[in-house]
Tab-separated table of C-alpha atoms and ligand atoms in Angstrom:
chain	number	residue	atom	x	y	z
A	174	MET	CA	-0.025	-0.045	0.178
A	175	LYS	CA	1.079	3.413	-0.435
A	176	ILE	CA	1.094	5.136	3.229
A	177	ILE	CA	2.232	8.775	4.159
A	178	VAL	CA	4.027	9.176	7.096
A	179	LEU	CA	3.664	12.854	8.522
A	180	GLY	CA	6.525	13.541	10.942
A	181	ALA	CA	10.019	12.630	10.894
A	182	GLY	CA	10.876	12.342	14.666
A	183	ILE	CA	11.665	9.096	16.560
A	184	ILE	CA	8.130	7.981	16.118
A	185	GLY	CA	7.366	8.828	12.530
A	186	ILE	CA	10.891	7.134	11.359
A	187	SER	CA	10.452	3.992	13.591
A	188	THR	CA	6.903	3.804	11.977
A	189	ALA	CA	8.473	4.337	8.437
A	190	TRP	CA	11.124	1.474	9.062
A	191	TYR	CA	8.597	-1.142	10.188
A	192	LEU	CA	6.257	-0.115	7.441
A	193	ALA	CA	9.086	-0.486	4.682
A	194	ALA	CA	9.800	-4.030	6.284
A	195	GLU	CA	6.240	-4.814	5.494
A	196	GLY	CA	6.561	-3.981	2.000
A	197	HIS	CA	4.668	-0.814	1.846
A	198	GLU	CA	5.722	2.313	-0.398
A	199	VAL	CA	6.138	4.812	2.286
A	200	THR	CA	6.754	8.456	1.921
A	201	VAL	CA	7.681	10.582	5.141
A	202	VAL	CA	7.003	14.209	5.096
A	203	ASP	CA	8.536	16.781	7.599
A	204	ARG	CA	9.379	20.714	7.592
A	205	GLN	CA	12.842	20.167	8.676
A	206	PRO	CA	15.932	19.339	6.389
A	207	ASP	CA	16.744	16.275	8.295
A	208	ALA	CA	14.980	13.618	10.753
A	209	ALA	CA	14.827	14.541	14.575
A	210	LEU	CA	15.268	17.996	14.594
A	211	GLU	CA	12.742	18.749	16.815
A	212	THR	CA	11.439	17.045	20.075
A	213	SER	CA	13.782	14.046	19.205
A	214	PHE	CA	17.096	16.286	19.030
A	215	ALA	CA	18.523	16.358	22.259
A	216	ASN	CA	16.260	14.753	24.867
A	217	GLY	CA	17.273	13.265	28.055
A	218	ALA	CA	18.652	10.090	26.240
A	219	GLN	CA	17.294	7.678	28.383
A	220	ILE	CA	15.497	4.365	27.629
A	221	SER	CA	13.530	4.201	30.704
A	222	VAL	CA	11.435	1.000	30.540
A	223	SER	CA	11.286	0.903	34.397
A	224	PHE	CA	11.222	4.774	35.253
A	225	CYS	CA	7.851	5.412	33.616
A	226	GLU	CA	5.812	6.863	36.110
A	227	PRO	CA	3.194	9.123	34.741
A	228	TRP	CA	2.982	12.533	35.861
A	229	ALA	CA	-0.294	12.316	36.930
A	230	HIS	CA	-0.616	10.481	40.400
A	231	ALA	CA	-2.721	11.175	43.605
A	232	GLY	CA	0.186	13.285	45.028
A	233	ALA	CA	0.553	15.454	41.863
A	234	PRO	CA	-1.888	18.461	42.310
A	235	PHE	CA	-0.236	19.423	45.669
A	236	LYS	CA	3.284	19.209	44.296
A	237	VAL	CA	1.997	21.220	41.082
A	238	ALA	CA	0.168	23.857	43.447
A	239	LYS	CA	3.100	24.231	45.154
A	240	TRP	CA	5.582	24.790	42.319
A	241	LEU	CA	3.026	27.027	40.706
A	242	LEU	CA	4.976	30.409	41.288
A	243	ARG	CA	8.610	29.310	40.771
A	244	ASP	CA	10.488	30.006	37.832
A	245	ASP	CA	12.801	27.201	38.215
A	246	SER	CA	10.384	24.451	39.469
A	247	PRO	CA	10.448	21.026	37.861
A	248	LEU	CA	6.684	21.410	36.413
A	249	LEU	CA	5.389	24.835	35.617
A	250	PHE	CA	1.925	25.359	34.716
A	251	ARG	CA	1.352	28.948	33.103
A	252	PRO	CA	-2.372	29.528	32.682
A	253	ARG	CA	-3.551	30.716	29.358
A	254	LEU	CA	-6.663	31.816	27.483
A	255	ASP	CA	-6.320	28.347	25.673
A	256	PRO	CA	-9.523	26.036	26.326
A	257	TYR	CA	-7.194	23.086	25.350
A	258	GLN	CA	-4.855	23.850	27.928
A	259	TRP	CA	-7.748	23.908	30.344
A	260	ARG	CA	-9.292	20.843	29.159
A	261	TRP	CA	-5.803	19.142	29.451
A	262	GLY	CA	-5.419	20.173	32.940
A	263	LEU	CA	-8.855	19.032	34.042
A	264	LYS	CA	-8.291	15.783	32.423
A	265	PHE	CA	-4.654	15.627	34.011
A	266	LEU	CA	-6.365	16.156	37.421
A	267	GLY	CA	-8.826	13.048	36.443
A	268	GLN	CA	-5.782	11.088	36.284
A	269	CYS	CA	-4.527	11.793	39.849
A	270	SER	CA	-5.752	8.848	41.602
A	271	ASP	CA	-4.182	5.626	42.677
A	272	ALA	CA	-6.408	3.779	40.392
A	273	ALA	CA	-5.506	5.635	37.170
A	274	PHE	CA	-2.070	5.799	37.965
A	275	ALA	CA	-2.086	1.796	38.380
A	276	ARG	CA	-3.790	1.527	35.269
A	277	ASN	CA	-1.407	3.786	33.194
A	278	VAL	CA	1.785	2.159	34.721
A	279	GLN	CA	0.585	-1.055	33.515
A	280	GLN	CA	0.306	0.105	30.000
A	281	LEU	CA	3.590	2.068	30.063
A	282	VAL	CA	5.466	-0.615	31.411
A	283	ALA	CA	4.020	-3.194	28.675
A	284	LEU	CA	4.669	-0.757	25.936
A	285	GLY	CA	8.186	-0.053	27.240
A	286	ALA	CA	9.042	-3.684	27.652
A	287	TYR	CA	7.864	-4.396	23.880
A	288	SER	CA	9.665	-1.343	22.711
A	289	HIS	CA	12.765	-2.274	24.274
A	290	GLU	CA	12.731	-6.011	23.023
A	291	SER	CA	12.133	-4.120	19.319
A	292	LEU	CA	14.946	-1.758	19.698
A	293	LYS	CA	17.233	-4.432	20.737
A	294	SER	CA	16.451	-6.509	17.696
A	295	LEU	CA	16.477	-3.340	15.406
A	296	VAL	CA	20.077	-2.465	16.792
A	297	ALA	CA	21.125	-6.001	16.532
A	298	GLN	CA	19.890	-6.350	12.541
A	299	THR	CA	21.328	-2.757	11.684
A	300	GLY	CA	24.283	-1.982	13.641
A	301	ILE	CA	23.223	1.597	14.348
A	302	GLU	CA	25.500	3.118	16.665
A	303	TYR	CA	24.247	6.038	18.991
A	304	GLN	CA	26.458	6.459	22.330
A	305	ARG	CA	24.340	3.447	23.651
A	306	LEU	CA	25.304	2.766	27.201
A	307	GLU	CA	23.721	-0.363	28.646
A	308	ARG	CA	24.340	0.564	32.354
A	309	GLY	CA	21.007	0.941	33.784
A	310	ILE	CA	19.406	4.058	35.545
A	311	LEU	CA	20.007	5.230	38.678
A	312	HIS	CA	17.253	7.472	40.621
A	313	PHE	CA	18.969	9.225	43.618
A	314	PHE	CA	17.079	10.927	46.303
A	315	SER	CA	18.383	13.863	48.542
A	316	SER	CA	15.107	13.840	50.612
A	317	GLN	CA	14.445	11.071	52.886
A	318	ALA	CA	10.780	11.226	52.600
A	319	ASP	CA	10.951	11.246	48.676
A	320	PHE	CA	13.149	8.412	48.837
A	321	ASP	CA	10.649	6.218	51.112
A	322	ALA	CA	7.816	6.981	48.846
A	323	GLY	CA	9.771	6.679	45.646
A	324	ALA	CA	11.257	3.476	46.403
A	325	GLU	CA	7.541	2.171	47.553
A	326	LEU	CA	5.634	3.524	44.610
A	327	MET	CA	6.798	1.333	41.776
A	328	ARG	CA	7.395	-1.806	43.643
A	329	ARG	CA	3.544	-1.558	44.276
A	330	HIS	CA	3.027	-1.941	40.749
A	331	GLY	CA	5.546	-4.895	40.195
A	332	VAL	CA	8.413	-3.022	38.562
A	333	ASP	CA	11.698	-4.419	39.617
A	334	ARG	CA	13.835	-1.839	41.117
A	335	ARG	CA	16.790	-2.167	43.518
A	336	VAL	CA	16.614	-0.063	46.305
A	337	LEU	CA	19.824	1.182	47.657
A	338	ASN	CA	21.295	2.975	50.498
A	339	ARG	CA	23.987	5.705	50.138
A	340	ALA	CA	26.960	3.768	50.068
A	341	GLU	CA	25.163	1.341	47.411
A	342	VAL	CA	24.136	4.222	45.411
A	343	LEU	CA	27.845	5.442	45.237
A	344	LYS	CA	29.217	1.883	44.396
A	345	VAL	CA	26.857	1.789	41.247
A	346	GLU	CA	27.977	5.434	40.069
A	347	PRO	CA	31.261	6.380	41.898
A	348	ALA	CA	31.151	9.718	40.044
A	349	LEU	CA	28.557	10.940	42.450
A	350	SER	CA	30.915	10.854	45.617
A	351	ALA	CA	31.532	14.703	45.618
A	352	PHE	CA	27.553	15.006	46.301
A	353	GLY	CA	27.282	11.704	48.398
A	354	ALA	CA	26.771	13.291	51.858
A	355	GLN	CA	23.502	14.707	50.514
A	356	ILE	CA	22.371	11.478	49.073
A	357	GLN	CA	19.979	9.354	51.152
A	358	GLY	CA	19.401	6.587	48.930
A	359	GLY	CA	18.199	5.457	45.607
A	360	THR	CA	16.566	2.770	42.928
A	361	TYR	CA	18.533	1.460	40.435
A	362	THR	CA	17.101	-0.502	37.224
A	363	PRO	CA	20.299	-2.130	35.897
A	364	SER	CA	18.222	-3.069	32.577
A	365	ASP	CA	17.375	0.318	31.317
A	366	GLU	CA	19.847	2.153	29.093
A	367	SER	CA	20.694	5.617	27.261
A	368	GLY	CA	21.816	6.565	24.003
A	369	ASP	CA	21.458	9.599	21.654
A	370	ALA	CA	17.999	9.596	20.123
A	371	ARG	CA	18.712	12.055	17.311
A	372	VAL	CA	21.927	10.008	16.251
A	373	PHE	CA	19.745	6.893	16.307
A	374	THR	CA	16.756	8.582	14.501
A	375	GLN	CA	18.748	10.010	11.810
A	376	ALA	CA	20.700	6.942	10.990
A	377	LEU	CA	17.408	4.875	10.968
A	378	ALA	CA	16.061	7.340	8.503
A	379	GLY	CA	19.259	6.787	6.292
A	380	LEU	CA	18.522	3.045	6.360
A	381	CYS	CA	14.903	3.702	5.413
A	382	ARG	CA	15.870	5.525	2.343
A	383	GLU	CA	17.952	2.697	1.701
A	384	ARG	CA	14.830	0.461	1.849
A	385	GLY	CA	13.241	2.710	-0.539
A	386	VAL	CA	11.331	5.099	1.736
A	387	ARG	CA	10.991	8.577	0.137
A	388	PHE	CA	11.431	11.683	2.090
A	389	LEU	CA	10.070	15.106	1.347
A	390	TYR	CA	11.904	17.326	4.017
A	391	GLU	CA	11.252	21.051	4.092
A	392	HIS	CA	7.818	20.509	3.606
A	393	ASP	CA	5.122	22.132	5.772
A	394	ILE	CA	2.107	20.184	6.346
A	395	LEU	CA	-0.528	22.657	5.853
A	396	GLY	CA	-3.646	20.386	6.522
A	397	LEU	CA	-5.418	17.305	5.541
A	398	ASP	CA	-8.198	17.087	3.153
A	399	ARG	CA	-11.349	15.021	4.520
A	400	VAL	CA	-13.054	13.427	1.274
A	401	GLY	CA	-16.432	11.804	2.564
A	402	GLY	CA	-15.492	9.613	5.535
A	403	GLN	CA	-11.802	9.541	5.068
A	404	ILE	CA	-8.587	11.379	4.267
A	405	GLY	CA	-8.280	12.314	0.369
A	406	GLY	CA	-4.944	13.974	0.722
A	407	VAL	CA	-2.449	16.066	2.714
A	408	ARG	CA	-1.723	19.802	1.725
A	409	LEU	CA	2.037	20.449	1.569
A	410	PHE	CA	4.064	23.891	0.968
A	411	ASP	CA	7.422	23.197	-0.265
A	412	ARG	CA	9.816	25.642	1.787
A	413	HIS	CA	12.457	25.251	-1.053
A	414	GLY	CA	10.860	25.698	-4.090
A	415	GLY	CA	7.783	27.901	-2.608
A	416	GLN	CA	5.046	25.694	-4.306
A	417	ARG	CA	2.063	23.940	-2.863
A	418	SER	CA	0.684	20.527	-3.673
A	419	THR	CA	-1.620	17.830	-2.481
A	420	LEU	CA	-0.162	14.446	-1.818
A	421	SER	CA	-2.376	11.362	-1.535
A	422	ALA	CA	-1.948	7.570	-0.464
A	423	GLU	CA	-4.123	4.964	0.657
A	424	HIS	CA	-3.132	5.400	4.361
A	425	TYR	CA	-1.907	8.290	6.397
A	426	VAL	CA	0.213	8.084	9.741
A	427	ALA	CA	-0.072	11.199	12.005
A	428	ALA	CA	3.266	11.533	13.856
A	429	MET	CA	3.810	15.004	14.202
A	430	GLY	CA	4.568	15.172	17.915
A	431	SER	CA	2.881	18.130	19.678
A	432	PHE	CA	1.493	19.504	16.352
A	433	THR	CA	-0.243	16.643	15.679
A	434	ALA	CA	-3.563	17.901	17.880
A	435	PRO	CA	-3.967	21.134	16.153
A	436	LEU	CA	-3.298	19.672	12.545
A	437	LEU	CA	-6.018	16.964	13.002
A	438	ARG	CA	-8.662	19.217	14.461
A	439	PRO	CA	-9.939	20.574	11.343
A	440	VAL	CA	-10.763	16.857	10.105
A	441	GLY	CA	-12.661	16.275	13.314
A	442	ILE	CA	-10.072	14.375	15.163
A	443	ASP	CA	-9.837	15.914	18.747
A	444	LEU	CA	-6.813	14.485	20.656
A	445	ASP	CA	-5.864	15.642	24.114
A	446	ILE	CA	-2.241	16.155	23.332
A	447	TYR	CA	-0.555	19.609	24.849
A	448	PRO	CA	2.875	20.689	24.666
A	449	ALA	CA	5.128	20.265	27.785
A	450	LYS	CA	8.163	22.228	27.080
A	451	GLY	CA	11.532	20.919	28.474
A	452	TYR	CA	15.253	22.004	28.212
A	453	SER	CA	18.623	20.396	27.905
A	454	ALA	CA	22.075	21.209	28.133
A	455	THR	CA	24.706	19.383	26.617
A	456	LEU	CA	28.328	20.019	27.935
A	457	LYS	CA	31.728	18.824	26.952
A	458	LEU	CA	33.572	16.970	29.500
A	459	LYS	CA	36.649	18.321	30.866
A	460	ARG	CA	37.299	15.207	32.983
A	461	PRO	CA	35.575	12.311	31.278
A	462	GLU	CA	37.223	9.956	34.018
A	463	ALA	CA	35.348	11.739	36.737
A	464	ALA	CA	31.880	11.790	34.936
A	465	SER	CA	29.035	9.374	35.530
A	466	VAL	CA	28.432	6.590	32.921
A	467	VAL	CA	25.074	5.288	34.583
A	468	SER	CA	22.251	7.432	33.460
A	469	LEU	CA	20.796	9.435	36.263
A	470	LEU	CA	17.747	10.731	37.668
A	471	ASP	CA	17.935	13.386	40.232
A	472	ASP	CA	14.805	13.406	42.169
A	473	THR	CA	15.170	16.958	43.651
A	474	ARG	CA	15.122	18.641	40.291
A	475	LYS	CA	13.536	16.073	38.269
A	476	ILE	CA	16.336	15.963	35.639
A	477	ALA	CA	18.120	13.202	33.602
A	478	ILE	CA	21.822	13.062	33.206
A	479	SER	CA	23.310	11.083	30.490
A	480	ARG	CA	26.733	10.463	29.204
A	481	LEU	CA	26.985	10.667	25.568
A	482	GLY	CA	30.563	9.841	24.374
A	483	ASP	CA	32.593	12.842	25.626
A	484	GLN	CA	29.848	14.741	26.226
A	485	VAL	CA	26.884	14.861	29.070
A	486	ARG	CA	23.287	15.600	28.607
A	487	ILE	CA	21.524	17.317	31.342
A	488	ALA	CA	17.832	17.218	30.563
A	489	GLY	CA	14.096	17.924	32.226
A	490	THR	CA	11.690	20.351	33.453
A	491	ALA	CA	8.356	21.046	32.112
A	492	GLU	CA	6.329	23.907	31.300
A	493	MET	CA	2.779	23.720	30.136
A	494	ALA	CA	2.906	27.267	28.130
A	495	GLY	CA	1.646	26.436	24.601
A	496	LEU	CA	3.777	25.992	21.347
A	497	ASP	CA	6.435	28.552	22.419
A	498	GLN	CA	9.858	27.154	21.520
A	499	SER	CA	12.001	30.174	22.462
A	500	LEU	CA	15.273	29.817	24.478
A	501	ASP	CA	15.613	33.591	25.168
A	502	SER	CA	12.825	34.290	27.538
A	503	ALA	CA	13.281	35.157	30.939
A	504	THR	CA	11.824	31.753	32.479
A	505	ALA	CA	13.741	29.869	29.551
A	506	ARG	CA	16.934	31.406	31.014
A	507	VAL	CA	16.311	30.694	34.520
A	508	ARG	CA	15.418	27.256	33.720
A	509	CYS	CA	18.415	26.541	31.678
A	510	ALA	CA	20.763	28.242	34.036
A	511	ALA	CA	19.320	26.003	36.749
A	512	LEU	CA	20.529	22.544	34.694
A	513	VAL	CA	24.092	23.644	34.428
A	514	GLN	CA	24.113	24.899	38.176
A	515	ARG	CA	22.661	21.682	39.334
A	516	TYR	CA	25.301	19.677	37.302
A	517	GLU	CA	28.084	21.738	38.794
A	518	GLU	CA	26.873	21.106	42.314
A	519	LEU	CA	26.729	17.418	41.557
A	520	PHE	CA	29.733	16.943	39.574
A	521	PRO	CA	32.177	20.020	40.185
A	522	GLY	CA	34.700	21.130	37.644
A	523	VAL	CA	33.849	17.738	35.505
A	524	ALA	CA	32.310	19.494	32.460
A	525	ASP	CA	32.821	22.637	30.623
A	526	THR	CA	30.026	24.965	31.338
A	527	SER	CA	31.114	27.915	29.476
A	528	VAL	CA	29.278	26.324	26.063
A	529	PRO	CA	26.111	24.770	27.508
A	530	ASN	CA	24.295	24.113	24.265
A	531	PHE	CA	21.100	24.944	25.476
A	532	TRP	CA	17.852	23.262	23.798
A	533	THR	CA	14.167	23.060	24.232
A	534	GLY	CA	11.771	20.793	22.970
A	535	LEU	CA	7.890	20.195	23.239
A	536	ARG	CA	6.905	16.742	24.851
A	537	PRO	CA	3.777	15.778	23.137
A	538	SER	CA	1.801	15.054	26.331
A	539	THR	CA	-1.456	13.364	27.117
A	540	PRO	CA	-3.078	13.657	30.558
A	541	SER	CA	-2.480	10.029	31.254
A	542	ASN	CA	0.902	9.763	29.636
A	543	ILE	CA	-0.510	6.966	27.335
A	544	PRO	CA	0.180	7.632	23.662
A	545	TYR	CA	-2.409	7.613	20.948
A	546	ILE	CA	-1.161	4.544	19.037
A	547	GLY	CA	-3.734	2.942	16.359
A	548	ARG	CA	-6.733	3.779	14.045
A	549	SER	CA	-8.695	7.050	14.298
A	550	LYS	CA	-12.251	7.242	13.365
A	551	LEU	CA	-11.305	7.936	10.037
A	552	PRO	CA	-10.590	4.585	8.369
A	553	ASN	CA	-7.393	5.543	6.757
A	554	LEU	CA	-5.892	7.892	9.092
A	555	TRP	CA	-3.518	6.147	11.860
A	556	LEU	CA	-2.305	7.775	15.002
A	557	ASN	CA	0.972	7.612	16.388
A	558	ALA	CA	1.614	10.675	18.799
A	559	GLY	CA	1.495	11.935	22.304
A	560	HIS	CA	4.443	9.829	23.691
A	561	GLY	CA	5.348	12.701	26.066
A	562	THR	CA	8.102	11.970	28.530
A	563	LEU	CA	8.654	8.643	26.804
A	564	GLY	CA	9.019	8.763	23.107
A	565	TRP	CA	12.512	7.798	22.972
A	566	THR	CA	11.814	4.717	25.166
A	567	HIS	CA	8.502	3.828	23.324
A	568	GLY	CA	9.639	4.742	19.826
A	569	ALA	CA	10.784	1.478	18.455
A	570	GLY	CA	7.893	-0.091	19.894
A	571	SER	CA	5.238	2.238	18.708
A	572	GLY	CA	6.411	2.121	15.343
A	573	ARG	CA	6.381	-1.519	15.094
A	574	ALA	CA	3.158	-1.932	16.758
A	575	LEU	CA	1.421	0.549	14.491
A	576	ALA	CA	2.760	-1.483	11.462
A	577	GLU	CA	1.279	-4.433	12.804
A	578	LEU	CA	-1.887	-2.855	13.274
A	579	ILE	CA	-1.923	-1.487	9.768
A	580	ALA	CA	-1.181	-5.046	8.529
A	581	GLY	CA	-4.303	-6.263	10.560
A	582	ARG	CA	-2.345	-7.989	12.998
A	583	GLN	CA	-2.688	-7.423	17.107
A	584	PRO	CA	0.822	-6.564	18.532
A	585	GLN	CA	1.749	-8.793	21.469
A	586	LEU	CA	1.050	-6.621	24.255
A	587	ASN	CA	-1.449	-5.394	26.593
A	588	PHE	CA	-1.959	-1.944	25.483
A	589	GLY	CA	-5.147	-0.002	24.911
A	590	PHE	CA	-4.552	0.934	21.084
A	591	CYS	CA	-7.205	3.253	19.545
A	592	GLY	CA	-9.486	2.498	16.934
A	593	PRO	CA	-12.624	0.484	16.426
A	594	ALA	CA	-10.941	-2.723	14.923
A	595	THR	CA	-8.220	-2.694	17.703
A	596	VAL	CA	-9.541	-1.280	20.752
A	597	ARG	CA	-9.683	-3.980	23.541
A	598	ALA	CA	-10.949	-3.842	27.145
A	599	LEU	CA	-7.662	-3.915	29.264
A	600	ARG	CA	-7.267	-7.344	30.946
A	601	PRO	CA	-5.586	-7.309	34.207
A	602	VAL	CA	-1.980	-7.706	33.193
A	603	ALA	CA	0.621	-9.863	34.779
A	604	GLN	CA	3.051	-7.703	36.984
A	605	THR	CA	6.243	-7.084	34.882
A	606	GLY	CA	9.281	-7.912	36.613
B	1771	FAD	C1	13.767	17.759	27.752
B	1771	FAD	C2	13.327	16.361	27.282
B	1771	FAD	C3	13.687	15.561	27.739
B	1771	FAD	C4	13.317	14.111	27.486
B	1771	FAD	N1	13.916	12.998	27.684
B	1771	FAD	C5	13.581	11.799	27.327
B	1771	FAD	C6	14.180	10.717	27.706
B	1771	FAD	O1	15.191	10.611	28.474
B	1771	FAD	N2	13.634	9.418	27.379
B	1771	FAD	C7	12.418	9.636	26.483
B	1771	FAD	O2	12.092	8.190	26.229
B	1771	FAD	N3	11.929	10.575	26.125
B	1771	FAD	C8	12.433	11.766	26.566
B	1771	FAD	N4	11.933	12.620	25.988
B	1771	FAD	C9	10.676	12.793	25.144
B	1771	FAD	C10	11.111	12.401	23.837
B	1771	FAD	O3	11.885	13.202	23.306
B	1771	FAD	C11	9.631	12.732	22.944
B	1771	FAD	O4	8.326	11.996	23.522
B	1771	FAD	C12	9.704	12.049	21.412
B	1771	FAD	O5	11.051	13.026	20.958
B	1771	FAD	C13	8.689	12.690	20.617
B	1771	FAD	O6	9.100	12.072	19.224
B	1771	FAD	P1	7.900	12.570	18.329
B	1771	FAD	O7	8.616	11.876	16.963
B	1771	FAD	O8	6.534	12.121	18.437
B	1771	FAD	O9	7.932	14.230	18.049
B	1771	FAD	P2	9.142	15.081	17.318
B	1771	FAD	O10	10.488	14.531	17.358
B	1771	FAD	O11	8.777	16.301	17.532
B	1771	FAD	O12	8.621	14.730	15.628
B	1771	FAD	C14	7.558	15.501	15.104
B	1771	FAD	C15	8.096	15.830	13.665
B	1771	FAD	O13	6.701	16.243	13.025
B	1771	FAD	C16	7.368	17.331	12.441
B	1771	FAD	N5	6.099	18.441	12.095
B	1771	FAD	C17	5.326	18.707	13.056
B	1771	FAD	N6	4.404	19.819	12.574
B	1771	FAD	C18	4.622	19.890	11.185
B	1771	FAD	C19	4.274	20.604	10.081
B	1771	FAD	N7	3.020	21.085	10.211
B	1771	FAD	N8	4.664	20.342	8.883
B	1771	FAD	C20	5.735	19.524	8.725
B	1771	FAD	N9	6.606	18.755	9.613
B	1771	FAD	C21	5.881	18.633	10.892
B	1771	FAD	C22	8.645	18.170	13.163
B	1771	FAD	O14	9.228	18.757	12.334
B	1771	FAD	C23	9.119	16.597	13.874
B	1771	FAD	O15	10.385	16.408	13.111
B	1771	FAD	C24	12.075	14.197	26.487
B	1771	FAD	C25	11.659	15.524	25.904
B	1771	FAD	C26	12.092	16.454	26.437
B	1771	FAD	C27	11.604	17.792	25.860
């Protein structure tokens, strides 16, 4: 079949890869000159199958309210005159219960495990190199109360995490020793890993091209045309040539990250995806031998720290403030500076902080953290969007699952895929260990 994939981030490229493997004729469209130049560009680099807590949990409203007025808070909600932001916020509150949390974690872990297995076999098959480190993820706490709660939380949901005291934390990652006195403990998942999502996605896009996938870069997607009960074409603007055109296929996959929701609303598909702006700094290491190799989560600041060769990536924080991608606002400056400052507190003198390579990206977030994967109510329009904090972790599996659904097969995981043909009531799932 002829299939157009809209968006060349980790999700669109993974989808294109698995669709091409099924023998389809695939075209990928993106406004950027290459793959992974938006949210998949400089994220936290973590493949965090076991660290997948949704933001929405019973204690979240209290924490968010406490953070509301602090420019450097981990999660910042900036109220706007935007009905979609308010609707998202209300639905988020609806997910802040123990029952919803348990349901969401089960699905995220199922998708994560399926995706991890898909990523591993894809890497074994292709040999893509992307600064991969299979050293696990270590979540460390500076507050005893948060440590007690954090250690208990995921164990209740059957997620295997080693609970470590301070000495054990430092044994797993000795580079934390300068900060050691302030660490109360941690949790560690040795099976998680890290690697550069941009490098991976661009390499996979190159292999897609070799498989015959056609790429239309520097093409703005202006909108989709609804003809009768389905999509008849996608309207494009060629940034290079300055022309408009309409491209048609038998099926369309929407994988435009945070832009999926506004682009699909005119054809009657109303998705609850709202951008959660995050930031990262990528620093060159001055003393690589003193830098961490285990991927880290700093609970106090809610930031990820991942080693990428001779560099380190510090990423995190979320700001619900619309589609703004600026790095030069007062808030952006505070939040970027806080990342570097925290790294310096944790690892004094290890990295060159004079050239911080700040970056910002919009996480395509849903209130539950569960992405939309599957068929929309228009039979030839498929969704692969809304991966929020976990798009890199869930990328390979989301692409593979959607290709299977399009082929009429049921992916082998217990996940609430969208679409009339595939939607299933979630069975209670076996706890993942
Ligand atoms: C600070 C930060 C840290 C993160 N850390 C992690 C992490 O450690 N682990 C993890 O698993 N995830 C992490 N994430 C989340 C992850 O990066 C995202 O979930 C993922 O990149 C989303 O991929 P995507 O393909 O859906 O979106 P994108 O990568 O944004 O791709 C969408 C594509 O659609 C294109 N597009 C959109 N609109 C149009 C249009 N109108 N016309 C043409 N093209 C268009 C864009 O150019 C883009 O290339 C992090 C995110 C942030 C912001």
